[in-house]
Amino acid sequence: GAVVSQHPSRVICKSGTSVKIECRSLDFQATTMFWYRQFPKKSLMLMATSNEGSKATYEQGVEKDKFLINHASLTLSTLTVTSAHPEDSSFYICSAIGRLRAYEQYFGPGTRLTVT
Amino acid sequence: GENVEQHPSTLSVQEGDSAVIKCTYSDSASNYFPWYKQELGKRPQLIIDIRSNVGEKKDQRIAVTLNKTAKHFSLHITETQPEDSAVYFCAASGGQAGTALIFGKGTTLSVSS
């Protein structure tokens, strides 16, 4: 149980285009989902916290107009990178928390974004 | 906000030796401290976690200790094996359930046979 999927696993896009990444909790309802980004050989940096049906809370320094987060249901959150630039190239990972074990986060497999 | 410091950044041990990774945190309200193992290009994998009402927890070759007064916690791996080689992250979250994890910078563990 407690499986989180992400789609796509890898994406290459051209500079100036937008990319949408989906995060799904497959077998539980996610009360909260989180989005992280991870640069090579670096740690996971929290970008935003997303609760179903409400606006995401962004960390300081993360542009909310650039990284659009939608948490439309208890099993789906999406991250859209708008007007992507090469510096947005990174590994994006989502995680989700369910009701039963509200401390433990279940991570998705990550999405490798490359902007050319 | 919370800040988590992790040391060392790299650790090399011989197979069979023990490895210890230490973390400190800044927010006294933090009450959940997980440890993750991450292999290149993959998701972080939870290996052990501890809540603030416990001082130590053990799972086979892995143990975690927590000192809330000093605000530090440590990961202990005994009888290391080459397959333990990976990047290890500590994290902290607190206040209420469902709050975000703040990660340390990671430790690259290399176990040579």
PDB file of C-alpha atoms in Angstrom, chain A:
ATOM      1  CA  GLY A   1       0.000   0.000   0.000  1.00  0.00           C
ATOM      2  CA  ALA A   2       0.825   3.726   0.030  1.00  0.00           C
ATOM      3  CA  VAL A   3       1.995   4.044  -3.552  1.00  0.00           C
ATOM      4  CA  VAL A   4       2.618   7.393  -5.186  1.00  0.00           C
ATOM      5  CA  SER A   5       3.166   7.701  -8.917  1.00  0.00           C
ATOM      6  CA  GLN A   6       4.479  10.538 -11.036  1.00  0.00           C
ATOM      7  CA  HIS A   7       4.095  11.180 -14.714  1.00  0.00           C
ATOM      8  CA  PRO A   8       6.094  11.660 -16.811  1.00  0.00           C
ATOM      9  CA  SER A   9       9.285  10.123 -15.439  1.00  0.00           C
ATOM     10  CA  ARG A  10      11.375  12.113 -17.893  1.00  0.00           C
ATOM     11  CA  VAL A  11      10.599  15.103 -20.058  1.00  0.00           C
ATOM     12  CA  ILE A  12      12.632  17.262 -22.383  1.00  0.00           C
ATOM     13  CA  CYS A  13      11.173  20.560 -23.465  1.00  0.00           C
ATOM     14  CA  LYS A  14      12.292  23.662 -25.263  1.00  0.00           C
ATOM     15  CA  SER A  15      12.933  26.907 -23.494  1.00  0.00           C
ATOM     16  CA  GLY A  16       9.781  29.011 -23.218  1.00  0.00           C
ATOM     17  CA  THR A  17       7.326  26.124 -23.195  1.00  0.00           C
ATOM     18  CA  SER A  18       5.319  24.796 -20.243  1.00  0.00           C
ATOM     19  CA  VAL A  19       5.452  21.345 -18.728  1.00  0.00           C
ATOM     20  CA  LYS A  20       2.920  19.631 -16.477  1.00  0.00           C
ATOM     21  CA  ILE A  21       3.911  16.951 -13.982  1.00  0.00           C
ATOM     22  CA  GLU A  22       1.288  14.787 -12.316  1.00  0.00           C
ATOM     23  CA  CYS A  23       1.508  13.239  -8.875  1.00  0.00           C
ATOM     24  CA  ARG A  24      -1.033  10.588  -7.904  1.00  0.00           C
ATOM     25  CA  SER A  25      -1.652   8.633  -4.729  1.00  0.00           C
ATOM     26  CA  LEU A  26      -2.786   5.274  -6.063  1.00  0.00           C
ATOM     27  CA  ASP A  27      -4.212   3.501  -3.046  1.00  0.00           C
ATOM     28  CA  PHE A  28      -4.895   6.151  -0.445  1.00  0.00           C
ATOM     29  CA  GLN A  29      -6.347   9.603  -0.127  1.00  0.00           C
ATOM     30  CA  ALA A  30      -3.668  12.226   0.236  1.00  0.00           C
ATOM     31  CA  THR A  31      -4.660  14.985   2.600  1.00  0.00           C
ATOM     32  CA  THR A  32      -1.503  16.885   1.780  1.00  0.00           C
ATOM     33  CA  MET A  33       0.983  16.697  -1.053  1.00  0.00           C
ATOM     34  CA  PHE A  34       4.395  18.285  -1.232  1.00  0.00           C
ATOM     35  CA  TRP A  35       6.592  19.233  -4.154  1.00  0.00           C
ATOM     36  CA  TYR A  36      10.376  19.141  -3.932  1.00  0.00           C
ATOM     37  CA  ARG A  37      13.126  19.825  -6.409  1.00  0.00           C
ATOM     38  CA  GLN A  38      16.549  18.269  -6.300  1.00  0.00           C
ATOM     39  CA  PHE A  39      19.612  19.421  -8.202  1.00  0.00           C
ATOM     40  CA  PRO A  40      22.393  16.923  -8.954  1.00  0.00           C
ATOM     41  CA  LYS A  41      24.228  15.825  -5.824  1.00  0.00           C
ATOM     42  CA  LYS A  42      22.102  18.131  -3.710  1.00  0.00           C
ATOM     43  CA  SER A  43      19.368  17.706  -1.165  1.00  0.00           C
ATOM     44  CA  LEU A  44      15.617  17.893  -1.619  1.00  0.00           C
ATOM     45  CA  MET A  45      14.360  21.441  -1.389  1.00  0.00           C
ATOM     46  CA  LEU A  46      10.729  21.983  -0.492  1.00  0.00           C
ATOM     47  CA  MET A  47       8.935  24.079  -3.096  1.00  0.00           C
ATOM     48  CA  ALA A  48       5.348  24.077  -1.910  1.00  0.00           C
ATOM     49  CA  THR A  49       2.726  22.382   0.207  1.00  0.00           C
ATOM     50  CA  SER A  50      -0.576  21.521  -1.399  1.00  0.00           C
ATOM     51  CA  ASN A  51      -3.854  20.685   0.310  1.00  0.00           C
ATOM     52  CA  GLU A  52      -6.829  19.400  -1.647  1.00  0.00           C
ATOM     53  CA  GLY A  53      -9.179  22.143  -2.680  1.00  0.00           C
ATOM     54  CA  SER A  54      -7.079  25.030  -1.461  1.00  0.00           C
ATOM     55  CA  LYS A  55      -4.249  27.146  -2.777  1.00  0.00           C
ATOM     56  CA  ALA A  56      -0.745  25.851  -2.411  1.00  0.00           C
ATOM     57  CA  THR A  57       1.622  27.378   0.109  1.00  0.00           C
ATOM     58  CA  TYR A  58       4.940  28.230  -1.513  1.00  0.00           C
ATOM     59  CA  GLU A  59       8.313  28.383   0.177  1.00  0.00           C
ATOM     60  CA  GLN A  60      10.232  31.605   0.184  1.00  0.00           C
ATOM     61  CA  GLY A  61      12.002  32.181  -3.106  1.00  0.00           C
ATOM     62  CA  VAL A  62       9.727  29.914  -5.146  1.00  0.00           C
ATOM     63  CA  GLU A  63       7.801  31.839  -7.801  1.00  0.00           C
ATOM     64  CA  LYS A  64       4.159  30.826  -7.590  1.00  0.00           C
ATOM     65  CA  ASP A  65       3.422  32.229 -11.053  1.00  0.00           C
ATOM     66  CA  LYS A  66       6.157  30.091 -12.540  1.00  0.00           C
ATOM     67  CA  PHE A  67       5.438  26.880 -10.668  1.00  0.00           C
ATOM     68  CA  LEU A  68       1.673  26.429 -10.757  1.00  0.00           C
ATOM     69  CA  ILE A  69       0.338  23.817  -8.369  1.00  0.00           C
ATOM     70  CA  ASN A  70      -3.169  22.400  -8.539  1.00  0.00           C
ATOM     71  CA  HIS A  71      -4.504  19.892  -6.045  1.00  0.00           C
ATOM     72  CA  ALA A  72      -7.904  19.186  -7.526  1.00  0.00           C
ATOM     73  CA  SER A  73      -8.651  15.928  -5.749  1.00  0.00           C
ATOM     74  CA  LEU A  74      -7.476  13.794  -2.841  1.00  0.00           C
ATOM     75  CA  THR A  75      -5.441  11.651  -5.209  1.00  0.00           C
ATOM     76  CA  LEU A  76      -3.992  14.109  -7.705  1.00  0.00           C
ATOM     77  CA  SER A  77      -1.728  17.127  -7.589  1.00  0.00           C
ATOM     78  CA  THR A  78      -0.102  18.736 -10.607  1.00  0.00           C
ATOM     79  CA  LEU A  79       2.933  20.973 -10.964  1.00  0.00           C
ATOM     80  CA  THR A  80       3.166  23.082 -14.105  1.00  0.00           C
ATOM     81  CA  VAL A  81       6.465  24.719 -14.908  1.00  0.00           C
ATOM     82  CA  THR A  82       5.555  27.703 -17.043  1.00  0.00           C
ATOM     83  CA  SER A  83       7.864  29.371 -19.538  1.00  0.00           C
ATOM     84  CA  ALA A  84      10.587  26.909 -18.666  1.00  0.00           C
ATOM     85  CA  HIS A  85      14.246  27.916 -18.853  1.00  0.00           C
ATOM     86  CA  PRO A  86      17.394  25.789 -18.723  1.00  0.00           C
ATOM     87  CA  GLU A  87      17.892  26.693 -15.061  1.00  0.00           C
ATOM     88  CA  ASP A  88      14.581  24.967 -14.298  1.00  0.00           C
ATOM     89  CA  SER A  89      16.152  21.665 -15.323  1.00  0.00           C
ATOM     90  CA  SER A  90      16.031  19.505 -12.225  1.00  0.00           C
ATOM     91  CA  PHE A  91      14.611  16.394 -10.584  1.00  0.00           C
ATOM     92  CA  TYR A  92      11.108  17.128  -9.286  1.00  0.00           C
ATOM     93  CA  ILE A  93       9.699  14.823  -6.615  1.00  0.00           C
ATOM     94  CA  CYS A  94       6.297  14.846  -5.014  1.00  0.00           C
ATOM     95  CA  SER A  95       5.252  13.250  -1.761  1.00  0.00           C
ATOM     96  CA  ALA A  96       1.933  12.619  -0.110  1.00  0.00           C
ATOM     97  CA  ILE A  97       0.563  12.137   3.348  1.00  0.00           C
ATOM     98  CA  GLY A  98      -2.526  10.096   4.148  1.00  0.00           C
ATOM     99  CA  ARG A  99      -4.919  10.238   7.053  1.00  0.00           C
ATOM    100  CA  LEU A 100      -3.838   7.105   8.866  1.00  0.00           C
ATOM    101  CA  ARG A 101      -0.127   7.860   9.222  1.00  0.00           C
ATOM    102  CA  ALA A 102      -0.084  11.612   9.103  1.00  0.00           C
ATOM    103  CA  TYR A 103       3.650  11.915   9.700  1.00  0.00           C
ATOM    104  CA  GLU A 104       5.031   9.546   7.118  1.00  0.00           C
ATOM    105  CA  GLN A 105       5.473  10.906   3.605  1.00  0.00           C
ATOM    106  CA  TYR A 106       5.289   8.631   0.592  1.00  0.00           C
ATOM    107  CA  PHE A 107       7.438   9.769  -2.285  1.00  0.00           C
ATOM    108  CA  GLY A 108       6.800   9.539  -5.971  1.00  0.00           C
ATOM    109  CA  PRO A 109       9.558   8.235  -8.269  1.00  0.00           C
ATOM    110  CA  GLY A 110      10.428  11.715  -9.472  1.00  0.00           C
ATOM    111  CA  THR A 111      10.401  13.495 -12.819  1.00  0.00           C
ATOM    112  CA  ARG A 112      13.599  14.461 -14.595  1.00  0.00           C
ATOM    113  CA  LEU A 113      13.010  17.734 -16.432  1.00  0.00           C
ATOM    114  CA  THR A 114      15.500  18.929 -19.004  1.00  0.00           C
ATOM    115  CA  VAL A 115      14.967  22.289 -20.648  1.00  0.00           C
ATOM    116  CA  THR A 116      16.959  22.868 -23.825  1.00  0.00           C
TER     117      THR A 116
END
